[in-house]
Tab-separated table of C-alpha atoms and ligand atoms in Angstrom:
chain	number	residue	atom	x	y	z
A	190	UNK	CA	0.000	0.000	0.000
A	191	UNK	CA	1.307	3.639	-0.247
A	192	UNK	CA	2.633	4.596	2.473
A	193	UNK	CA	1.272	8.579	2.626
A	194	UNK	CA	3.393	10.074	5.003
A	195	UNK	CA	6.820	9.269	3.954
A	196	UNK	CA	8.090	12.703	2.599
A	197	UNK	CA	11.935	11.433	1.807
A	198	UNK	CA	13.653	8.085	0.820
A	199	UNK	CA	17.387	7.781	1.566
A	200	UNK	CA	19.409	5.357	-0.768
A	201	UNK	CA	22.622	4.846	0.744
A	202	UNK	CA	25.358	2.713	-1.260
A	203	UNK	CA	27.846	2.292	1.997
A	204	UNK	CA	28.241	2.944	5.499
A	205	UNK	CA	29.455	6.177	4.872
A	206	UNK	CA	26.249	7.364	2.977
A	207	UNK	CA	24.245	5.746	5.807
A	208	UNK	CA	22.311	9.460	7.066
A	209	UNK	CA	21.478	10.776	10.737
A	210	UNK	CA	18.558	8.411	12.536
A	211	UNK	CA	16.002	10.932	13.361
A	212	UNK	CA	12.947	10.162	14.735
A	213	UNK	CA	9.948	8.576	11.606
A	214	UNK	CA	13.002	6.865	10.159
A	215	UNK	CA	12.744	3.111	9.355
A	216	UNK	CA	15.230	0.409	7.077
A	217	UNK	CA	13.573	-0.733	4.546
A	218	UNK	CA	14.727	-4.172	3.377
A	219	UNK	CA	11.773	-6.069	1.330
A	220	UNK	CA	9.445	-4.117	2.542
A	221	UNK	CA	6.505	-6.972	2.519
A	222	UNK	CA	5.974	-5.947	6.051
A	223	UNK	CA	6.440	-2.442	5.859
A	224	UNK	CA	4.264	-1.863	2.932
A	225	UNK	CA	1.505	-4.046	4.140
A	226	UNK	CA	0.304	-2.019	6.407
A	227	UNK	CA	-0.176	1.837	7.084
A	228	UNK	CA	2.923	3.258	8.597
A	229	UNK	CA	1.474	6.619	10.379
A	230	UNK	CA	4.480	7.475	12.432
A	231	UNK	CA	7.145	6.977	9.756
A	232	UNK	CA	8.233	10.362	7.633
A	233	UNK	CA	11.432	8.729	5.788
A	234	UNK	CA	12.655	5.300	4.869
A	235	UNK	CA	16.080	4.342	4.546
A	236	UNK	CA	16.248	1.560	1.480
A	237	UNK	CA	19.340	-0.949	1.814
A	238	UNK	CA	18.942	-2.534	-1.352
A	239	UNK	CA	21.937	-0.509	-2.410
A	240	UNK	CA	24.210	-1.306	-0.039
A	241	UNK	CA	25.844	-4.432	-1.925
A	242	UNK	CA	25.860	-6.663	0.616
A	243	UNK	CA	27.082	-10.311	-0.417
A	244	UNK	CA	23.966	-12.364	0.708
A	245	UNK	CA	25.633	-15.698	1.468
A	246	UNK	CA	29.244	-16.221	2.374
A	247	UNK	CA	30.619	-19.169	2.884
A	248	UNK	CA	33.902	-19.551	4.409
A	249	UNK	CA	35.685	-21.651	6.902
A	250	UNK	CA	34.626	-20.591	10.005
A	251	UNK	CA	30.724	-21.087	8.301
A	252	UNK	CA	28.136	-18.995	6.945
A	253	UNK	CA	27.673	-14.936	6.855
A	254	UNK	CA	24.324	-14.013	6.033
A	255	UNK	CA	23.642	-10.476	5.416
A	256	UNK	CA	20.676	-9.138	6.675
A	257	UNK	CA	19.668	-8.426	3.089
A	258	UNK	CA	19.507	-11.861	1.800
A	259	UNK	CA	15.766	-12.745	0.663
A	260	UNK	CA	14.420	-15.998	1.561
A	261	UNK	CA	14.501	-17.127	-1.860
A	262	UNK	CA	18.309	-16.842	-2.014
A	263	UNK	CA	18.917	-18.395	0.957
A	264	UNK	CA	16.516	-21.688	0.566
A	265	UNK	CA	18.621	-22.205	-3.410
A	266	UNK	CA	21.821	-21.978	-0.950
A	267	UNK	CA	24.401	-24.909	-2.126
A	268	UNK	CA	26.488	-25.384	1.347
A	269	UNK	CA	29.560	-27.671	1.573
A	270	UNK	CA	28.488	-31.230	2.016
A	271	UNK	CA	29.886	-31.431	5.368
A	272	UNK	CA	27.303	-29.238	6.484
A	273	UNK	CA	24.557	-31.467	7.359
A	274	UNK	CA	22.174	-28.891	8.156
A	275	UNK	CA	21.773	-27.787	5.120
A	276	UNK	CA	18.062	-29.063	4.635
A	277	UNK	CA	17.217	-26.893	7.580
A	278	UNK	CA	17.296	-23.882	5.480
A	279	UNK	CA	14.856	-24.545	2.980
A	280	UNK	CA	12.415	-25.646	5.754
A	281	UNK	CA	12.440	-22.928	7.312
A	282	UNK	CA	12.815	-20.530	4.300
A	283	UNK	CA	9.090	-22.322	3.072
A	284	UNK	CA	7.525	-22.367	6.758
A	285	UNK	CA	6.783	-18.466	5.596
A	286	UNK	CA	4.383	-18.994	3.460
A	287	UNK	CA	4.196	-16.427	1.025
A	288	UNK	CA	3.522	-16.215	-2.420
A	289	UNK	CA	7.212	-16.311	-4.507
A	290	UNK	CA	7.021	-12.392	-4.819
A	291	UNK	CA	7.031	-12.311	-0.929
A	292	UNK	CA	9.612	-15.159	-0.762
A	293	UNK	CA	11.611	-12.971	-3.182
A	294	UNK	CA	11.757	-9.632	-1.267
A	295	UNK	CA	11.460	-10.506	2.039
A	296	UNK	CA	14.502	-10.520	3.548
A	297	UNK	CA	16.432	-12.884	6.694
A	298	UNK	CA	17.250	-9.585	8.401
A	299	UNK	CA	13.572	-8.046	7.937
A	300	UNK	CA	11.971	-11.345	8.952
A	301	UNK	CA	14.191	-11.178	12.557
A	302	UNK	CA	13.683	-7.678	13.024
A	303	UNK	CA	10.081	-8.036	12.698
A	304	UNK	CA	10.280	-10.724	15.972
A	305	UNK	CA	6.654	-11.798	15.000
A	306	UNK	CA	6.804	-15.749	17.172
A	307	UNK	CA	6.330	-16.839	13.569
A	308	UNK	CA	9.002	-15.509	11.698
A	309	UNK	CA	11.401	-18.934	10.868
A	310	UNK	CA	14.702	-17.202	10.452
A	311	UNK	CA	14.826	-17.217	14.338
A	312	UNK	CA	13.992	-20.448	14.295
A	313	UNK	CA	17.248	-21.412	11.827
A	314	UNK	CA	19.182	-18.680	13.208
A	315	UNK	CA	18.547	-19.681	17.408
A	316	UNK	CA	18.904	-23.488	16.237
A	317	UNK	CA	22.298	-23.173	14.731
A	318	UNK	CA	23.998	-20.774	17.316
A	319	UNK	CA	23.553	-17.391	14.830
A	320	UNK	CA	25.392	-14.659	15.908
A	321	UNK	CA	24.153	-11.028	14.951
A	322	UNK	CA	26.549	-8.349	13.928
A	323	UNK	CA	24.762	-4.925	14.374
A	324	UNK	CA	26.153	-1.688	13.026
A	325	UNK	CA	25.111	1.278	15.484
A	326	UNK	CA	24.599	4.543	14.475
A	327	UNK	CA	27.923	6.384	15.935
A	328	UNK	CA	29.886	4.130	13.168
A	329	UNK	CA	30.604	1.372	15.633
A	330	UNK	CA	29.417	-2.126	15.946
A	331	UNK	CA	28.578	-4.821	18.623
A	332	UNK	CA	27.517	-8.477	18.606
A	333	UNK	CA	24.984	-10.621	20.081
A	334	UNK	CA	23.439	-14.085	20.071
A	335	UNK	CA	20.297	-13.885	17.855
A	336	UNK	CA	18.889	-15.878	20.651
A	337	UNK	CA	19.451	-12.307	22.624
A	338	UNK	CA	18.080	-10.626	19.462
A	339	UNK	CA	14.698	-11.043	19.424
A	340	UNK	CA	12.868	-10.222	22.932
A	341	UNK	CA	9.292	-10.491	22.206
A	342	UNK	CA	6.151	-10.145	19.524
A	343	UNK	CA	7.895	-7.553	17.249
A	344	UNK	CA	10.850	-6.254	19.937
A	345	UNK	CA	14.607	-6.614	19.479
A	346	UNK	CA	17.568	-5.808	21.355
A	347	UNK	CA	17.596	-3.171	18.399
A	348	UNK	CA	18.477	0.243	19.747
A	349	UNK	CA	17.044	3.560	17.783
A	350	UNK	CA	19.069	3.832	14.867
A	351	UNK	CA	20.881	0.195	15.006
A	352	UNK	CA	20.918	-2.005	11.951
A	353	UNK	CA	21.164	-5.765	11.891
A	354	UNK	CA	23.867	-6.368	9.159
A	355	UNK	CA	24.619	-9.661	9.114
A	356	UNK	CA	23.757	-13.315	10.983
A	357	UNK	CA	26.583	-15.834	11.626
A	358	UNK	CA	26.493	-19.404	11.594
A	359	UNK	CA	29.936	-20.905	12.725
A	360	UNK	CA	30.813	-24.312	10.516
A	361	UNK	CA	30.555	-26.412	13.778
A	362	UNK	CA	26.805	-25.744	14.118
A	363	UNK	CA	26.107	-26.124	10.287
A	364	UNK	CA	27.827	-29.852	10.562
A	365	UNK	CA	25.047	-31.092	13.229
A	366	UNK	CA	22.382	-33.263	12.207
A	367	UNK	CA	19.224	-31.728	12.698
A	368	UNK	CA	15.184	-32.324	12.296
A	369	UNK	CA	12.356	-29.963	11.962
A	370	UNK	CA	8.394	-29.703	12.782
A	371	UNK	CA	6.008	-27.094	12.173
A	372	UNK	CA	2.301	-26.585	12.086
A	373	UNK	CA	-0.270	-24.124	11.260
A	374	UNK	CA	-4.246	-24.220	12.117
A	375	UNK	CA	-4.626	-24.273	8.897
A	376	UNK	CA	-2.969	-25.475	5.723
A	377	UNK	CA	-1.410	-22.308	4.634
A	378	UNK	CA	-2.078	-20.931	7.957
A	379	UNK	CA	0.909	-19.131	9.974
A	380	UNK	CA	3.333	-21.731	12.054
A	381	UNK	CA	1.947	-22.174	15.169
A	382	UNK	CA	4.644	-24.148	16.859
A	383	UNK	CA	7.740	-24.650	14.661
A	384	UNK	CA	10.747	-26.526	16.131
A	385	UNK	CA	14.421	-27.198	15.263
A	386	UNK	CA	16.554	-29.797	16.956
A	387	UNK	CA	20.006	-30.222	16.395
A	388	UNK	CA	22.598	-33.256	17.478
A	389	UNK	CA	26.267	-32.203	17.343
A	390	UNK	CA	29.128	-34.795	18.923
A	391	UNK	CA	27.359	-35.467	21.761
A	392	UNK	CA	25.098	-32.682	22.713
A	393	UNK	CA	21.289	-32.181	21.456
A	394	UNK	CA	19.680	-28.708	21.451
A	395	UNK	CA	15.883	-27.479	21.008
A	396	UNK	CA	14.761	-24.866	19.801
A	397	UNK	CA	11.528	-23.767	20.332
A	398	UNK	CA	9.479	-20.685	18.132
A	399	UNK	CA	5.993	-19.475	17.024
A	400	UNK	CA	4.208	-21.221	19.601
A	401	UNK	CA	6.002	-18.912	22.355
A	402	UNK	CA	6.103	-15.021	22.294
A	403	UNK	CA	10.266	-15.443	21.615
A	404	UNK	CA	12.443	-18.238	20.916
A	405	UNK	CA	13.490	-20.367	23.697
A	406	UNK	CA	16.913	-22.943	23.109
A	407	UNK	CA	17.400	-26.096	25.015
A	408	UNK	CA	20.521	-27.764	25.552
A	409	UNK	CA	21.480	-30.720	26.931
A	410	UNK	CA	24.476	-32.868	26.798
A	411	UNK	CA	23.228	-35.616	25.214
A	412	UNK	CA	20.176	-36.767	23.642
A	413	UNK	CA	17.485	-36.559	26.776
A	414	UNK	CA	15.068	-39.077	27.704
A	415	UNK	CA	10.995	-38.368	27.356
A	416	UNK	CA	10.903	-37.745	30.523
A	417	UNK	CA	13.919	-35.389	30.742
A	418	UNK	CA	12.678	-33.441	28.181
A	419	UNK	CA	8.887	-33.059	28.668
A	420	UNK	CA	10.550	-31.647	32.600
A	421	UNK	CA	12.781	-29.206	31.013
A	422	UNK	CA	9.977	-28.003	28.564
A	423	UNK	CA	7.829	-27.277	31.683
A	424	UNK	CA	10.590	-25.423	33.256
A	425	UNK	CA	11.830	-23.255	30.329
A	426	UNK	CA	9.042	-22.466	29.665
A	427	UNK	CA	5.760	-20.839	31.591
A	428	UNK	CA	2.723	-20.797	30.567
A	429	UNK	CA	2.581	-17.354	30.067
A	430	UNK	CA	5.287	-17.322	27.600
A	431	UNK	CA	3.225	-19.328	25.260
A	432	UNK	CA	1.534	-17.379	22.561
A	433	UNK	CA	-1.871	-16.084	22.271
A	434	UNK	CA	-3.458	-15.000	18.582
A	435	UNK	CA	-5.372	-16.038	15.449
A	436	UNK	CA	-2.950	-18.260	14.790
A	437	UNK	CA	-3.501	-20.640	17.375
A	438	UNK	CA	-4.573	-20.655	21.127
A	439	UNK	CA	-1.589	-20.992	24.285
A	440	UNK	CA	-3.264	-24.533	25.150
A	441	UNK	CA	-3.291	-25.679	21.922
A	442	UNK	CA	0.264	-24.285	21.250
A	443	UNK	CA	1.820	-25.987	24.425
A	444	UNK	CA	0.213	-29.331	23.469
A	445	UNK	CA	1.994	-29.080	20.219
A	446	UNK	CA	5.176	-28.092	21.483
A	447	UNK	CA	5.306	-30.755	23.575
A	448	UNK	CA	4.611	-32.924	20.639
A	449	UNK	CA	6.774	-31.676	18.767
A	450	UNK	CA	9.445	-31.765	20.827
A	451	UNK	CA	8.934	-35.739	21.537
A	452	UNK	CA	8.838	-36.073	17.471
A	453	UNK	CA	12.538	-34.198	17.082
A	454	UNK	CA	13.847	-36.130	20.274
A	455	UNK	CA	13.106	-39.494	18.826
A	456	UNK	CA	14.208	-38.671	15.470
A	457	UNK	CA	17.532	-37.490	16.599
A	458	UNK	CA	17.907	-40.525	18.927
A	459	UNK	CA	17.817	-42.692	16.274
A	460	UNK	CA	20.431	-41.032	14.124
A	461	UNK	CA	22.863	-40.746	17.553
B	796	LIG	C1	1.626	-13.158	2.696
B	796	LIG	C2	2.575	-12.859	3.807
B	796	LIG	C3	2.923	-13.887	4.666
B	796	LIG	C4	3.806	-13.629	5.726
B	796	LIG	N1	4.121	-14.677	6.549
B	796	LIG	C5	4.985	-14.457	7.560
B	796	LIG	C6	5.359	-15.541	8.422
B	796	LIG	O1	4.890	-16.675	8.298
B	796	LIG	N2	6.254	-15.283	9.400
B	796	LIG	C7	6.792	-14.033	9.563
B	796	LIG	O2	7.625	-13.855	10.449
B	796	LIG	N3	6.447	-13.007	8.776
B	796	LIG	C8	5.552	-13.172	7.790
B	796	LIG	N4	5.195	-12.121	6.999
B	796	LIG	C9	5.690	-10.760	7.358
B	796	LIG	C10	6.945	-10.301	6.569
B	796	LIG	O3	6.706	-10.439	5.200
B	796	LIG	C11	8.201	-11.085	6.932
B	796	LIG	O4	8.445	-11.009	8.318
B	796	LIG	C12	9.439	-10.650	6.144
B	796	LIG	O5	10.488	-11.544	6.349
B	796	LIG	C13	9.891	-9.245	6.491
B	796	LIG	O6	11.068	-8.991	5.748
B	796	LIG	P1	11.251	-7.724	4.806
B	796	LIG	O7	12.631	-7.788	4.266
B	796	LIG	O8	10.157	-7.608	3.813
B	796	LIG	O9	11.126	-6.561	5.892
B	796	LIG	P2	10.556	-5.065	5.761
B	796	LIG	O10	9.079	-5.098	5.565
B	796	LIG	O11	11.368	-4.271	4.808
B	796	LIG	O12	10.928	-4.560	7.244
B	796	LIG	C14	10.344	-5.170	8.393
B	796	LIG	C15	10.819	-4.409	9.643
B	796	LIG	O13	12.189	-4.703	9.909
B	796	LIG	C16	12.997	-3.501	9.876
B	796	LIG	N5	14.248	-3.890	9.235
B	796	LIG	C17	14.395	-4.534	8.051
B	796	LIG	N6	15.687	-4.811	7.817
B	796	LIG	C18	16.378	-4.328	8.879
B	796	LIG	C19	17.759	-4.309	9.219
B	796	LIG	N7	18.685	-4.892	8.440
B	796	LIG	N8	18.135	-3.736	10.387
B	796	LIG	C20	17.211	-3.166	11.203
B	796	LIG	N9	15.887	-3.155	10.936
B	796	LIG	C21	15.476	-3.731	9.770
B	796	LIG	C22	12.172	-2.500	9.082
B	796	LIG	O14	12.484	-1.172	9.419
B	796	LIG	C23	10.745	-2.887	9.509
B	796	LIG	O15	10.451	-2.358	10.781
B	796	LIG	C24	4.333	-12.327	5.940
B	796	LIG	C25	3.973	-11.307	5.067
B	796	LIG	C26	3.095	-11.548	4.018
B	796	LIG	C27	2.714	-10.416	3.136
């Protein structure tokens, strides 16, 4: 939709172009977020869709996402054998289920700095130990666990004028086996509960999104029993963490969770 009160558009090419964060300013990435809905207290966008950014490199210490890659990018990714979690990232790349236009603007760094519970690149990012590089607005920068990142329903650890550049996923991460679950109320509902588990040398982690108002990791130094598990679900988390919207009701959420959750464990106890 237009957006009627935007009165300037900045189109910076790099850092240096980047202009002063006053208040009404927003990044724009895809905008399939920002232009889906009116915007009343935004005067000027900021587009980075000049800034060049390499959306996928791959290197030896793993994989640097910048926060301009679109989902369709990422899900054609071709990763280094050795990284077995490769099919991880076209799960969650489809688990947003938008038509290929949205799949082809929206972008990783839009999706996690929208924090809705549904948005899947937390769910990748959190599950394989991503690591957010964030470029603040005096010309310095600062990282932090994109489990840290997002907070709650649309809040990050963003400060005014911060911008999410890239996500990191070190090599050791992207060599774990891993397994996947999602649902929706519906068949091309929103995810409801989506779930990534990963098994490394020895240790399994959880990860749990979109049925909880943030993402919530699990680790455990081995592959848990049932009954381990279901215990540390219950403590981790309360009831009022679980998430409460169209897209599915907190009971109904916590039920699948814990389904879920039993599905990944035994799937990942038979490949250990
Ligand atoms: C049909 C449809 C289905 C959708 N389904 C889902 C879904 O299942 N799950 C889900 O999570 N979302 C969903 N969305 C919402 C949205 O499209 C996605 O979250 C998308 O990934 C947002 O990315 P974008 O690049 O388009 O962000 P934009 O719309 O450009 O921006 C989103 C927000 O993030 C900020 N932002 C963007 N990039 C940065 C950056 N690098 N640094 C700091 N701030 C930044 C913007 O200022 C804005 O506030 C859906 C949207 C549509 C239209």
């Amino acid at each position: 939709m237009d957006l009627t009160t935007i009165t300037a558009i900045g189109r910076p090419r790099e850092r240096g172009d980047l202009p002063q964060w006053q208040a009404g300013d927003a990044w724009l990435a895809g905008g399939t977020w920002l232009f889906s809905e009116p915007q009343p207290g935004l005067r000027r966008l900021i587009d980075l869709a000049d800034m060049g950014w390499p959306p996928l490199e791959i290197g030896a210490e793993g994989l640097r996402i910048a926060a301009t890659c679109t989902l369709a990018r990422l899900a054609a990714a071709e990763l280094p054998p050795a990284w077995r979690a490769a099919p991880l990232f076209g799960q969650c790349c489809r688990a947003l289920l938008g038509s290929f236009k949205i799949w082809n603007a929206a972008t990783v760094g839009g999706n996690l700095c929208m924090a809705l519970p549904a948005g899947p690149m937390a769910a990748l990012a959190v599950g394989l130990d991503g690591v957010c590089t964030i470029w603040t607005p005096e010309g310095g920068e600062r990282r932090m666990p994109v489990a840290d990142f997002v907070l709650g329903p649309q809040t990050t650890a963003l400060r005014a004028g911060e911008l999410l550049r890239a996500i990191d996923l070190p090599a050791e991460a992207l060599r774990r086996r891993t397994a996947f679950r999602q649902i929706s109320l519906t068949p091309l509902g929103r995810s409801g509960a989506l779930l990534v588990g990963t098994l490394g040398a020895g240790d399994f982690a959880l990860t749990v999104t979109a049925s909880t108002r943030r993402p919530v990791r699990m680790d455990f130094p081995g592959v848990p029993g049932a009954g381990e598990l279901a215990a540390a679900l219950t403590a981790a988390i309360p009831d009022a963490v679980y998430y409460d919207d169209l897209h599915g009701a907190p009971d109904w959420r916590r039920h699948m969770t814990f389904r879920l959750a039993e599905q990944i464990r035994d799937e990942l106890a038979a490949a250990a």
